[in-house]
Coordinates of C-alpha atoms in Angstrom, one line a residue:
Chain A
M471 CA 81.6 65.5 88.0
A472 CA 81.2 64.7 91.6
K473 CA 81.2 67.5 94.1
S474 CA 84.8 68.3 95.0
T475 CA 85.7 67.5 98.6
T476 CA 89.1 69.0 98.3
P477 CA 89.8 72.3 100.2
F478 CA 91.0 73.9 96.9
E479 CA 88.7 76.3 95.1
S480 CA 87.9 76.1 91.4
D481 CA 90.2 77.9 89.0
A482 CA 87.5 80.5 88.2
A483 CA 87.0 81.4 91.9
F484 CA 90.7 81.5 92.4
E485 CA 91.1 83.9 89.4
A486 CA 88.3 86.1 90.7
R487 CA 89.9 86.3 94.1
L488 CA 93.3 87.0 92.6
R489 CA 91.8 89.8 90.4
R490 CA 90.2 91.4 93.5
R491 CA 93.5 91.2 95.3
I492 CA 95.4 92.9 92.5
Q493 CA 92.7 95.5 92.3
K494 CA 93.0 96.3 96.0
L495 CA 96.8 96.4 95.7
I496 CA 96.6 98.9 92.9
L497 CA 94.1 101.0 94.8
F498 CA 96.3 100.9 97.9
S499 CA 99.5 101.8 96.1
T500 CA 97.9 104.7 94.2
A501 CA 96.4 106.0 97.5
A502 CA 99.7 105.5 99.3
L503 CA 101.6 107.4 96.6
I504 CA 99.1 110.3 96.9
A505 CA 99.2 110.3 100.7
I506 CA 103.0 110.5 100.7
L507 CA 102.9 113.3 98.2
F508 CA 100.5 115.3 100.3
G509 CA 101.9 114.3 103.7
F510 CA 105.5 114.9 102.8
P511 CA 105.7 118.7 103.2
M512 CA 104.2 118.4 106.7
Y513 CA 106.6 115.6 107.6
F514 CA 109.5 117.6 106.1
M515 CA 108.5 120.6 108.3
A516 CA 108.4 118.5 111.5
V517 CA 111.6 116.5 110.9
S518 CA 113.6 119.5 109.8
A519 CA 112.9 121.2 113.1
F520 CA 115.1 118.6 114.7
K521 CA 117.9 118.3 112.0
A522 CA 121.2 120.0 111.9
E523 CA 121.0 123.0 109.5
A524 CA 123.2 121.5 106.9
E525 CA 121.3 118.3 106.9
I526 CA 117.9 119.8 106.1
L527 CA 118.5 120.2 102.4
S528 CA 120.9 117.3 102.0
T529 CA 120.5 114.9 99.1
P530 CA 119.3 112.3 99.4
F531 CA 116.7 113.3 101.9
N532 CA 117.2 111.8 105.3
W533 CA 113.9 110.5 106.6
L534 CA 115.2 110.7 110.2
P535 CA 117.8 113.2 111.5
Q536 CA 121.3 111.8 111.3
E537 CA 122.3 114.3 113.9
F538 CA 119.4 115.0 116.3
V539 CA 119.8 118.6 117.5
G540 CA 117.1 118.5 120.1
L541 CA 115.4 121.8 120.7
Q542 CA 118.3 123.9 119.4
H543 CA 116.2 125.4 116.5
F544 CA 113.4 126.2 118.8
E545 CA 115.7 128.1 121.1
G546 CA 117.2 129.8 118.1
A547 CA 113.8 130.9 116.9
F548 CA 112.9 132.2 120.4
E549 CA 116.1 134.2 120.4
R550 CA 115.4 135.9 117.1
A551 CA 111.8 136.9 117.7
P552 CA 109.3 137.3 120.5
I553 CA 107.6 134.0 119.6
G554 CA 106.3 133.4 123.1
Q555 CA 104.5 136.8 122.9
W556 CA 103.1 136.0 119.5
Y557 CA 101.9 132.6 120.8
V558 CA 100.2 134.2 123.8
N559 CA 98.6 136.8 121.5
S560 CA 97.3 134.1 119.1
V561 CA 95.9 132.0 121.9
F562 CA 94.3 135.1 123.7
I563 CA 92.7 136.4 120.5
A564 CA 91.4 133.0 119.5
A565 CA 90.0 132.3 123.1
V566 CA 88.1 135.6 123.2
Q567 CA 86.8 135.4 119.7
V568 CA 85.6 131.8 120.2
A569 CA 83.9 132.4 123.5
V570 CA 82.2 135.7 122.5
G571 CA 81.3 134.3 119.1
I572 CA 79.7 131.2 120.6
F573 CA 77.8 133.1 123.3
F574 CA 76.3 135.9 121.1
G575 CA 75.9 133.5 118.1
A576 CA 73.8 131.3 120.4
M577 CA 71.8 134.2 121.7
A578 CA 71.0 135.6 118.2
G579 CA 70.4 132.1 116.8
Y580 CA 68.0 131.4 119.7
G581 CA 66.3 134.7 119.1
F582 CA 65.8 133.9 115.4
A583 CA 64.7 130.3 115.9
K584 CA 62.3 130.7 118.8
F585 CA 60.6 134.1 118.6
Q586 CA 58.3 135.9 116.1
F587 CA 59.0 139.6 115.9
S588 CA 58.5 142.1 113.1
G589 CA 61.5 142.4 110.8
K590 CA 62.8 139.0 111.7
R591 CA 62.9 137.6 108.2
I592 CA 64.7 140.6 106.7
L593 CA 67.2 140.8 109.5
F594 CA 68.0 137.1 109.1
A595 CA 68.3 137.5 105.3
L596 CA 70.7 140.4 105.8
I597 CA 72.9 138.4 108.2
L598 CA 73.0 135.5 105.8
S599 CA 74.1 137.8 103.0
I600 CA 77.1 138.9 105.1
M601 CA 78.6 135.4 104.5
A602 CA 78.8 136.2 100.7
V603 CA 81.0 139.2 101.2
P604 CA 84.7 138.4 101.3
F605 CA 86.7 140.1 104.0
Q606 CA 89.1 141.8 101.6
I607 CA 86.3 144.1 100.5
L608 CA 86.0 145.4 104.0
L609 CA 89.8 145.6 104.7
I610 CA 90.3 149.3 103.8
P611 CA 87.1 150.9 105.2
L612 CA 87.3 148.7 108.3
Y613 CA 90.9 149.8 108.9
V614 CA 89.9 153.4 108.4
E615 CA 87.1 152.9 110.9
I616 CA 89.3 151.2 113.5
R617 CA 91.8 154.1 113.2
H618 CA 89.0 156.5 113.9
F619 CA 88.2 154.5 117.1
G620 CA 91.8 154.8 118.1
W621 CA 92.0 151.0 118.0
H622 CA 94.7 150.8 115.5
N623 CA 97.6 148.9 116.9
T624 CA 95.7 147.6 120.0
Y625 CA 94.2 144.3 121.1
A626 CA 90.7 145.8 120.7
G627 CA 91.5 146.5 117.0
L628 CA 92.7 142.9 116.6
I629 CA 89.9 141.2 118.4
V630 CA 86.6 143.2 118.2
P631 CA 86.0 143.3 114.4
G632 CA 86.3 139.5 114.2
M633 CA 84.4 138.8 117.4
L634 CA 81.0 137.8 115.9
S635 CA 80.4 135.7 112.8
A636 CA 77.2 135.5 110.7
F637 CA 78.0 131.9 110.1
A638 CA 77.8 131.2 113.9
I639 CA 74.3 132.8 114.0
F640 CA 73.2 130.7 111.0
L641 CA 74.5 127.5 112.5
M642 CA 73.2 128.2 116.0
R643 CA 69.7 129.0 114.6
Q644 CA 69.7 125.5 113.0
F645 CA 70.5 124.0 116.3
A646 CA 68.1 126.1 118.3
L647 CA 65.2 125.1 116.0
S648 CA 65.3 121.7 117.5
I649 CA 64.9 122.9 121.1
P650 CA 61.3 121.8 122.1
D651 CA 58.9 124.7 122.8
E652 CA 57.3 122.7 125.7
L653 CA 60.6 122.9 127.6
L654 CA 60.7 126.7 127.2
D655 CA 57.0 127.0 128.1
S656 CA 57.3 125.0 131.2
A657 CA 60.1 127.2 132.4
R658 CA 57.9 130.2 131.6
I659 CA 55.1 128.8 133.7
D660 CA 57.6 128.4 136.5
G661 CA 58.1 132.1 136.3
A662 CA 61.6 132.2 134.8
S663 CA 62.5 135.3 132.9
E664 CA 63.3 135.1 129.1
F665 CA 66.9 135.9 129.7
R666 CA 67.1 133.3 132.5
I667 CA 65.6 130.7 130.2
F668 CA 68.2 131.4 127.5
I669 CA 71.1 131.2 130.0
S670 CA 70.0 128.1 131.9
I671 CA 68.0 126.1 129.3
A672 CA 68.9 127.1 125.8
L673 CA 72.6 127.8 126.2
P674 CA 73.4 124.4 127.8
L675 CA 71.4 122.7 125.1
L676 CA 73.3 124.6 122.4
A677 CA 76.8 124.3 123.8
P678 CA 77.4 120.6 123.0
A679 CA 76.1 121.1 119.5
S680 CA 78.6 123.8 118.9
A681 CA 81.7 121.8 119.2
S682 CA 82.4 122.0 115.4
L683 CA 81.4 125.6 115.4
A684 CA 84.0 126.3 118.1
I685 CA 86.6 124.6 116.0
I686 CA 85.7 126.7 112.9
L687 CA 85.9 129.9 114.9
F688 CA 89.2 128.8 116.4
L689 CA 90.7 128.0 113.0
A690 CA 89.4 131.2 111.5
S691 CA 91.0 133.2 114.3
W692 CA 94.2 131.2 114.6
N693 CA 94.9 131.2 110.8
N694 CA 93.9 134.8 110.2
F695 CA 96.7 136.6 108.4
L696 CA 95.4 139.7 106.6
W697 CA 93.7 141.6 109.5
P698 CA 96.5 141.3 112.1
L699 CA 99.0 142.1 109.4
V700 CA 97.5 145.6 108.8
V701 CA 96.2 146.4 112.4
A702 CA 99.3 145.4 114.4
Q703 CA 102.3 147.5 113.6
D704 CA 103.9 146.9 117.0
R705 CA 105.9 143.7 116.9
N706 CA 104.7 142.7 120.3
L707 CA 101.1 142.7 119.1
W708 CA 101.7 140.3 116.2
T709 CA 100.1 136.9 116.0
L710 CA 101.9 133.8 114.9
P711 CA 100.8 133.9 111.2
V712 CA 102.1 137.5 110.9
G713 CA 105.3 136.5 112.8
M714 CA 105.8 133.8 110.2
T715 CA 106.8 136.6 107.7
V716 CA 110.0 137.0 109.7
F717 CA 110.9 133.4 108.9
S718 CA 109.8 133.5 105.3
Q719 CA 113.0 134.1 103.5
P720 CA 115.2 131.8 105.6
Y721 CA 117.9 131.1 103.0
R722 CA 118.5 134.8 102.4
G723 CA 120.5 135.2 105.6
E724 CA 119.1 135.0 109.1
P725 CA 117.0 133.4 110.4
S726 CA 117.9 130.1 108.9
I727 CA 115.8 127.1 107.9
G728 CA 115.9 125.1 111.1
P729 CA 114.3 127.8 113.2
S730 CA 111.8 128.5 110.4
M731 CA 110.6 124.9 110.5
A732 CA 110.6 125.0 114.3
V733 CA 108.2 127.9 114.4
S734 CA 106.1 126.4 111.7
T735 CA 105.8 123.2 113.7
L736 CA 104.9 125.2 116.9
A737 CA 102.2 127.2 115.0
T738 CA 100.7 124.0 113.6
L739 CA 100.8 121.9 116.8
P740 CA 97.5 123.1 118.4
V741 CA 95.6 122.5 115.2
A742 CA 97.2 119.1 114.8
L743 CA 96.1 118.2 118.3
L744 CA 92.6 119.4 117.7
F745 CA 92.5 117.3 114.5
L746 CA 93.7 114.2 116.3
F747 CA 91.4 114.4 119.3
F748 CA 88.3 115.9 117.6
Q749 CA 88.6 114.6 114.1
R750 CA 84.9 114.2 113.6
Y751 CA 84.0 117.7 114.7
F752 CA 87.0 119.1 112.8
I753 CA 86.0 117.6 109.5
E754 CA 82.3 118.3 110.1
G755 CA 83.2 121.9 110.9
M756 CA 85.2 122.4 107.8
M757 CA 82.5 120.9 105.6
V758 CA 79.7 123.0 106.9
S759 CA 81.6 126.2 106.9
G760 CA 83.4 125.9 103.6
I761 CA 86.4 127.7 105.1
K762 CA 90.0 127.0 104.1
G763 CA 91.3 126.9 100.6
Chain B
M810 CA 32.0 135.7 130.9
F811 CA 33.5 139.2 130.3
S812 CA 36.4 138.5 132.7
L813 CA 37.2 135.3 130.8
Y814 CA 37.4 137.3 127.6
R815 CA 39.6 139.8 129.3
R816 CA 42.0 137.1 130.6
A817 CA 42.3 135.5 127.1
W818 CA 43.0 139.0 125.7
S819 CA 45.8 139.7 128.2
E820 CA 47.3 136.3 127.7
K821 CA 47.5 136.9 124.1
N822 CA 49.1 140.2 124.9
V823 CA 51.7 138.5 127.1
I824 CA 52.6 136.1 124.3
A825 CA 52.8 139.0 121.8
R826 CA 55.0 141.0 124.1
R827 CA 57.2 138.1 124.7
Q828 CA 58.2 138.0 121.1
Y829 CA 60.0 141.2 121.5
W830 CA 62.6 139.2 123.5
G831 CA 63.6 137.7 120.2
L832 CA 64.5 141.2 119.1
I833 CA 66.5 141.8 122.3
F834 CA 68.4 138.5 121.7
V835 CA 69.4 139.3 118.2
L836 CA 70.1 143.0 118.9
P837 CA 73.7 142.7 120.0
C838 CA 74.6 140.9 116.8
V839 CA 72.6 143.3 114.6
I840 CA 74.3 146.3 116.2
F841 CA 77.7 144.6 115.8
F842 CA 77.1 144.0 112.1
A843 CA 75.8 147.4 111.5
V844 CA 79.0 148.9 112.9
F845 CA 81.6 146.4 111.7
F846 CA 80.0 145.2 108.4
L847 CA 77.4 147.5 107.0
Y848 CA 79.1 150.8 107.8
P849 CA 82.5 149.7 106.4
L850 CA 80.7 148.2 103.3
V851 CA 79.0 151.5 102.6
T852 CA 82.1 153.7 103.4
G853 CA 84.1 151.4 101.2
F854 CA 82.1 152.5 98.2
Y855 CA 82.3 156.1 99.3
L856 CA 86.1 155.9 99.9
S857 CA 86.5 154.6 96.3
L858 CA 85.1 157.9 95.1
T859 CA 87.6 159.9 97.1
K860 CA 91.2 160.9 97.4
Y861 CA 92.3 159.8 100.8
T862 CA 95.8 159.4 102.3
L863 CA 94.8 159.0 106.0
L864 CA 96.5 162.3 106.8
R865 CA 93.8 164.6 105.5
P866 CA 90.1 164.0 105.3
P867 CA 88.9 162.2 102.2
V868 CA 88.1 164.5 99.2
F869 CA 85.3 163.5 96.8
I870 CA 86.6 163.1 93.3
G871 CA 83.8 161.1 91.6
F872 CA 84.8 158.2 89.5
D873 CA 88.4 159.4 88.9
N874 CA 89.9 156.5 90.8
Y875 CA 88.2 154.0 88.6
V876 CA 89.2 155.9 85.4
N877 CA 92.8 156.0 86.7
L878 CA 92.8 152.3 87.6
F879 CA 92.0 151.3 84.0
N880 CA 95.0 153.3 82.8
D881 CA 97.1 151.8 85.6
R882 CA 99.7 149.3 84.3
L883 CA 99.9 147.7 87.8
F884 CA 96.1 147.2 88.1
L885 CA 95.8 145.7 84.6
K886 CA 98.7 143.4 85.4
A887 CA 97.0 142.4 88.7
I888 CA 93.9 141.4 86.9
N889 CA 96.0 139.1 84.7
V890 CA 97.9 137.7 87.6
T891 CA 94.7 137.1 89.5
L892 CA 92.9 135.4 86.6
G893 CA 96.0 133.3 86.0
F894 CA 96.0 132.2 89.6
V895 CA 92.3 131.5 89.6
V896 CA 92.3 129.4 86.4
G897 CA 95.6 127.8 87.1
S898 CA 94.7 126.6 90.6
T899 CA 91.0 126.1 90.4
A900 CA 90.8 123.7 87.4
P901 CA 93.5 121.2 88.7
T902 CA 92.2 121.5 92.3
V903 CA 88.6 120.6 91.3
V904 CA 89.5 117.8 88.9
L905 CA 92.3 116.2 91.0
S906 CA 90.3 116.4 94.3
L907 CA 87.5 114.6 92.5
F908 CA 89.9 111.9 91.4
V909 CA 91.3 111.5 94.9
A910 CA 87.8 111.4 96.4
L911 CA 86.8 108.6 93.9
L912 CA 89.9 106.7 94.9
F913 CA 89.2 107.0 98.6
Y914 CA 85.6 106.1 98.0
Q915 CA 86.7 102.5 97.1
K916 CA 87.3 100.0 99.7
F917 CA 90.9 98.8 100.3
P918 CA 93.0 98.0 103.3
G919 CA 94.8 100.9 105.0
R920 CA 92.3 103.4 103.5
E921 CA 91.6 105.3 106.7
G922 CA 95.2 105.8 107.6
L923 CA 96.2 107.0 104.2
K924 CA 93.3 109.4 104.1
L925 CA 94.5 111.0 107.4
I926 CA 97.9 111.5 105.9
F927 CA 96.4 113.0 102.8
F928 CA 94.4 115.4 105.0
S929 CA 97.6 116.8 106.7
P930 CA 97.7 120.0 104.5
L931 CA 94.5 121.0 106.2
L932 CA 96.4 121.7 109.4
P933 CA 98.9 124.5 108.7
S934 CA 97.7 128.1 108.3
V935 CA 98.4 129.8 104.9
A936 CA 101.3 131.6 106.4
V937 CA 102.9 128.3 107.6
V938 CA 102.1 126.7 104.2
S939 CA 104.0 129.5 102.6
V940 CA 107.1 129.2 104.8
I941 CA 107.2 125.4 104.2
W942 CA 107.0 125.9 100.5
V943 CA 109.7 128.6 100.6
V944 CA 112.0 125.9 102.0
L945 CA 110.9 123.2 99.7
L946 CA 111.6 125.7 96.9
H947 CA 115.1 126.5 98.0
P948 CA 117.3 127.0 94.9
S949 CA 119.2 123.8 95.7
G950 CA 116.5 122.1 97.7
I951 CA 114.2 119.2 97.4
L952 CA 112.1 120.3 94.4
T953 CA 115.3 121.1 92.4
N954 CA 116.7 117.7 93.2
I955 CA 113.4 115.9 92.2
V956 CA 113.4 117.5 88.7
R957 CA 117.2 117.3 88.4
P958 CA 117.2 114.2 86.2
L959 CA 115.0 116.2 83.7
T960 CA 116.7 119.6 83.9
G961 CA 120.3 118.6 84.9
K962 CA 120.4 121.8 86.9
A963 CA 121.8 121.9 90.4
E964 CA 120.2 125.2 91.2
I965 CA 116.8 126.6 90.2
T966 CA 115.6 129.9 91.6
W967 CA 112.0 129.0 91.7
V968 CA 110.5 132.0 93.5
H969 CA 112.7 134.6 91.8
D970 CA 112.1 133.4 88.3
L971 CA 109.5 135.4 86.4
T972 CA 107.8 132.4 84.8
L973 CA 108.4 129.8 87.4
S974 CA 107.2 131.7 90.5
P975 CA 103.5 132.0 89.6
V976 CA 103.6 128.3 88.7
V977 CA 105.1 127.2 92.1
I978 CA 102.6 129.4 93.9
V979 CA 99.8 127.6 92.1
L980 CA 101.4 124.3 93.1
A981 CA 101.5 125.3 96.8
R982 CA 97.9 126.4 96.5
I983 CA 96.8 123.1 94.9
W984 CA 98.6 121.2 97.6
S985 CA 97.0 123.1 100.5
A986 CA 93.5 123.4 99.0
M987 CA 93.0 119.9 97.6
P988 CA 92.2 118.0 100.8
F989 CA 89.3 120.3 101.6
Y990 CA 87.7 119.9 98.2
M991 CA 88.3 116.2 98.3
L992 CA 86.3 116.1 101.6
I993 CA 83.4 117.9 99.9
W994 CA 83.5 115.5 96.9
L995 CA 83.6 112.5 99.2
A996 CA 80.5 113.8 101.1
G997 CA 78.8 114.2 97.7
L998 CA 79.7 110.7 96.6
T999 CA 78.6 109.2 99.9
A1000 CA 75.2 110.9 99.6
I1001 CA 74.4 109.0 96.4
P1002 CA 72.2 106.1 97.2
Q1003 CA 73.9 102.7 96.5
E1004 CA 70.7 101.5 94.8
L1005 CA 71.2 103.8 91.9
R1006 CA 74.6 102.4 91.2
D1007 CA 73.3 98.8 91.6
A1008 CA 70.4 99.6 89.2
A1009 CA 72.9 100.9 86.6
R1010 CA 74.9 97.7 87.1
V1011 CA 71.8 95.5 86.6
D1012 CA 71.1 97.4 83.4
G1013 CA 74.5 96.4 82.2
A1014 CA 76.6 99.5 82.7
N1015 CA 80.2 99.1 83.6
R1016 CA 81.9 101.2 86.3
I1017 CA 82.9 104.0 84.0
Q1018 CA 79.5 104.2 82.3
S1019 CA 77.9 104.2 85.7
F1020 CA 80.1 107.0 86.9
W1021 CA 79.4 109.2 83.8
S1022 CA 75.7 108.7 83.6
V1023 CA 74.6 108.1 87.2
E1024 CA 77.1 109.6 89.7
L1025 CA 78.4 112.6 87.8
P1026 CA 75.0 114.1 87.1
L1027 CA 74.0 113.5 90.7
L1028 CA 77.2 115.2 91.8
R1029 CA 76.2 118.4 90.0
P1030 CA 75.3 120.4 93.1
T1031 CA 78.6 119.4 94.7
A1032 CA 80.5 120.3 91.5
V1033 CA 78.9 123.7 91.4
F1034 CA 79.7 124.3 95.1
V1035 CA 83.3 123.1 94.7
M1036 CA 83.9 125.2 91.6
A1037 CA 82.3 128.3 93.1
V1038 CA 84.0 128.1 96.4
S1039 CA 87.5 127.4 95.0
T1040 CA 87.1 130.2 92.4
I1041 CA 86.0 132.7 95.0
S1042 CA 88.8 131.9 97.4
A1043 CA 91.4 132.0 94.6
F1044 CA 90.1 135.4 93.6
Q1045 CA 91.1 136.5 97.1
G1046 CA 94.6 135.1 96.7
F1047 CA 96.8 137.0 99.1
A1048 CA 98.8 135.2 101.8
L1049 CA 100.6 132.7 99.6
Q1050 CA 101.8 135.4 97.2
F1051 CA 102.5 137.8 100.0
V1052 CA 104.8 135.4 101.9
I1053 CA 106.3 133.2 99.2
S1054 CA 107.2 135.7 96.5
P1055 CA 110.0 138.2 97.1
N1056 CA 108.9 141.8 97.9
Q1057 CA 105.3 140.9 98.5
G1058 CA 104.0 140.0 95.1
G1059 CA 107.3 140.1 93.1
P1060 CA 109.5 139.5 91.3
V1061 CA 108.4 142.5 89.1
D1062 CA 104.9 142.1 90.3
V1063 CA 104.2 138.8 88.6
N1064 CA 102.5 137.7 91.8
T1065 CA 100.7 140.9 92.6
T1066 CA 97.1 139.7 92.8
L1067 CA 94.2 142.1 93.3
G1068 CA 94.4 141.2 97.0
I1069 CA 98.0 142.2 97.2
L1070 CA 97.3 145.4 95.2
I1071 CA 94.7 146.4 97.7
W1072 CA 97.3 146.0 100.4
K1073 CA 100.0 147.8 98.5
Y1074 CA 97.8 150.8 97.6
G1075 CA 96.4 150.9 101.1
F1076 CA 99.4 150.2 103.3
Q1077 CA 102.5 150.9 101.3
F1078 CA 101.4 153.9 99.2
F1079 CA 98.6 155.1 101.6
R1080 CA 96.3 155.7 98.6
M1081 CA 93.1 154.5 100.4
G1082 CA 90.8 155.7 97.6
D1083 CA 92.6 153.6 95.0
A1084 CA 92.7 150.7 97.3
A1085 CA 89.0 151.0 98.0
A1086 CA 88.3 151.2 94.2
V1087 CA 90.3 147.9 93.7
S1088 CA 88.2 146.4 96.5
V1089 CA 85.0 147.3 94.8
F1090 CA 86.2 145.9 91.5
L1091 CA 87.2 142.6 93.2
F1092 CA 83.8 142.6 94.9
A1093 CA 82.1 142.8 91.5
C1094 CA 84.2 140.0 90.2
I1095 CA 83.4 137.7 93.1
M1096 CA 79.7 138.6 93.0
I1097 CA 79.6 137.5 89.3
V1098 CA 81.0 134.1 90.4
T1099 CA 78.5 133.9 93.3
G1100 CA 75.6 134.8 90.9
T1101 CA 76.7 132.2 88.4
Q1102 CA 76.8 129.6 91.2
I1103 CA 73.3 130.5 92.3
A1104 CA 72.0 130.4 88.8
W1105 CA 73.6 127.0 88.1
G1106 CA 72.9 125.5 91.4
R1107 CA 69.2 126.3 91.3
S1108 CA 68.3 123.9 88.4
D1109 CA 67.2 120.8 90.2
R1110 CA 67.0 118.7 87.1
Y1111 CA 69.3 116.1 88.5
S1112 CA 68.7 116.4 92.2
I1113 CA 68.1 113.2 94.2
N1114 CA 65.0 114.4 96.0

């Protein structure tokens, strides 16, 4: 048969293309179904924050509020609880823990990576082993210790025990290993002190590498529930996760569902923004740390 | 000649002395962990051997707390609850997240967008997850309506039901944990060189055969990691049970995990000694899992390198 000059493809090629199309369609629909299943609760949270109370649980589910209530639930939530104070507490605690964690993590990581001193291996092994011990084991004795310090029910008690992380040291050491020795030596020849070299050469080199570490430390602090729950008795010292307990039985009286969803949305917003703008670091950070879940 | 030797010696000395700066750099962290990790770890073991109510100094009583625990109905129940939560949530999470990772490993239009939506449970903290699920589990709420064609009931008290409430907490846990483990599986899949799959294809293996005999064995380190991490974190189950279930671990303690029990003994009953003993027991359980992970993960029979 003469070579076809028509623009039509052969039956076999058409069939193969059709089969591929159907395959992609099946893949897409399965993925879409799963995505909706997993995305729905988050969507439900956000949209319920703007629906009238009676509409939130209506059947069938309204994908968009029929009656948009504006910020009414947010105002309602702020009236019922010192949410502004909790927000400030959460932000303040996270900011201090991230900044201190990065600085001292970098310092120790740099020390472990670039110097040879006796006892180095055993100290590093000990610090690595910290990561294998879950926090719940320390809860009781740490609480007893904090009480002895008189830090119970204070910002110091909330912040200090979670200020440094073994994981930060581990990660910073990995980064510091790649700092060229020549760079440090040339600074030494110029007469810079070791501390000066750390501050003006090592730290600036380590800072950009620690974007994902900063996100991990932020999430660990922002989401922490157990420690602030036991340390902060005073309501004004609570953080957002602890404050959520006030909104946890919304249908057994006050506060009602709308405000609960408004507070949930507010508490999730910073993390959602981090995720949107720093997606790569966010995911990288989660993967290397193995936190969450 | 002699002065040259002396200079070399003193230079060596300078370099040797400089190394002590390393110790100075790590010292703040070492002191911190001595105070806020090692000390509480050791006192935790000691407290588990004492009777301590915070009001009076701890009194050493030997292993009495441990003996009492194993006669304690609540503790034995908490072990069951924890094991139920671990098994019930880990197995589905591990398997389903692998399935989703395999799905998103394929190429199809709209993949990246759908993946982002799937990742959305990564965002809320466990406390927020709990509150969202409390609302989803409203007696006449969404979940009730979804299963209504099957049950015919207009109202289901999910969280107050003795059998249902552990199940729905497992459900919330699977929802919130799966995206993370899917990420890990996906990274494992991506690390498998394409040539290996192609080679299997050339040898006449179909997709399923190639998955079972090429990819799955290579995913072994990932599998060990995923199983260990999800088991360890489920053993520490606390916040979901604390917030979702009525009366922190209820109804009738069907959701009182070991984690909740530590909190109850410590901060409701102020029995610090008992709470510390439960902590030590939980620590032992988790160390067994960690040890198993290390033992399994070490075999490099299947590793790519």
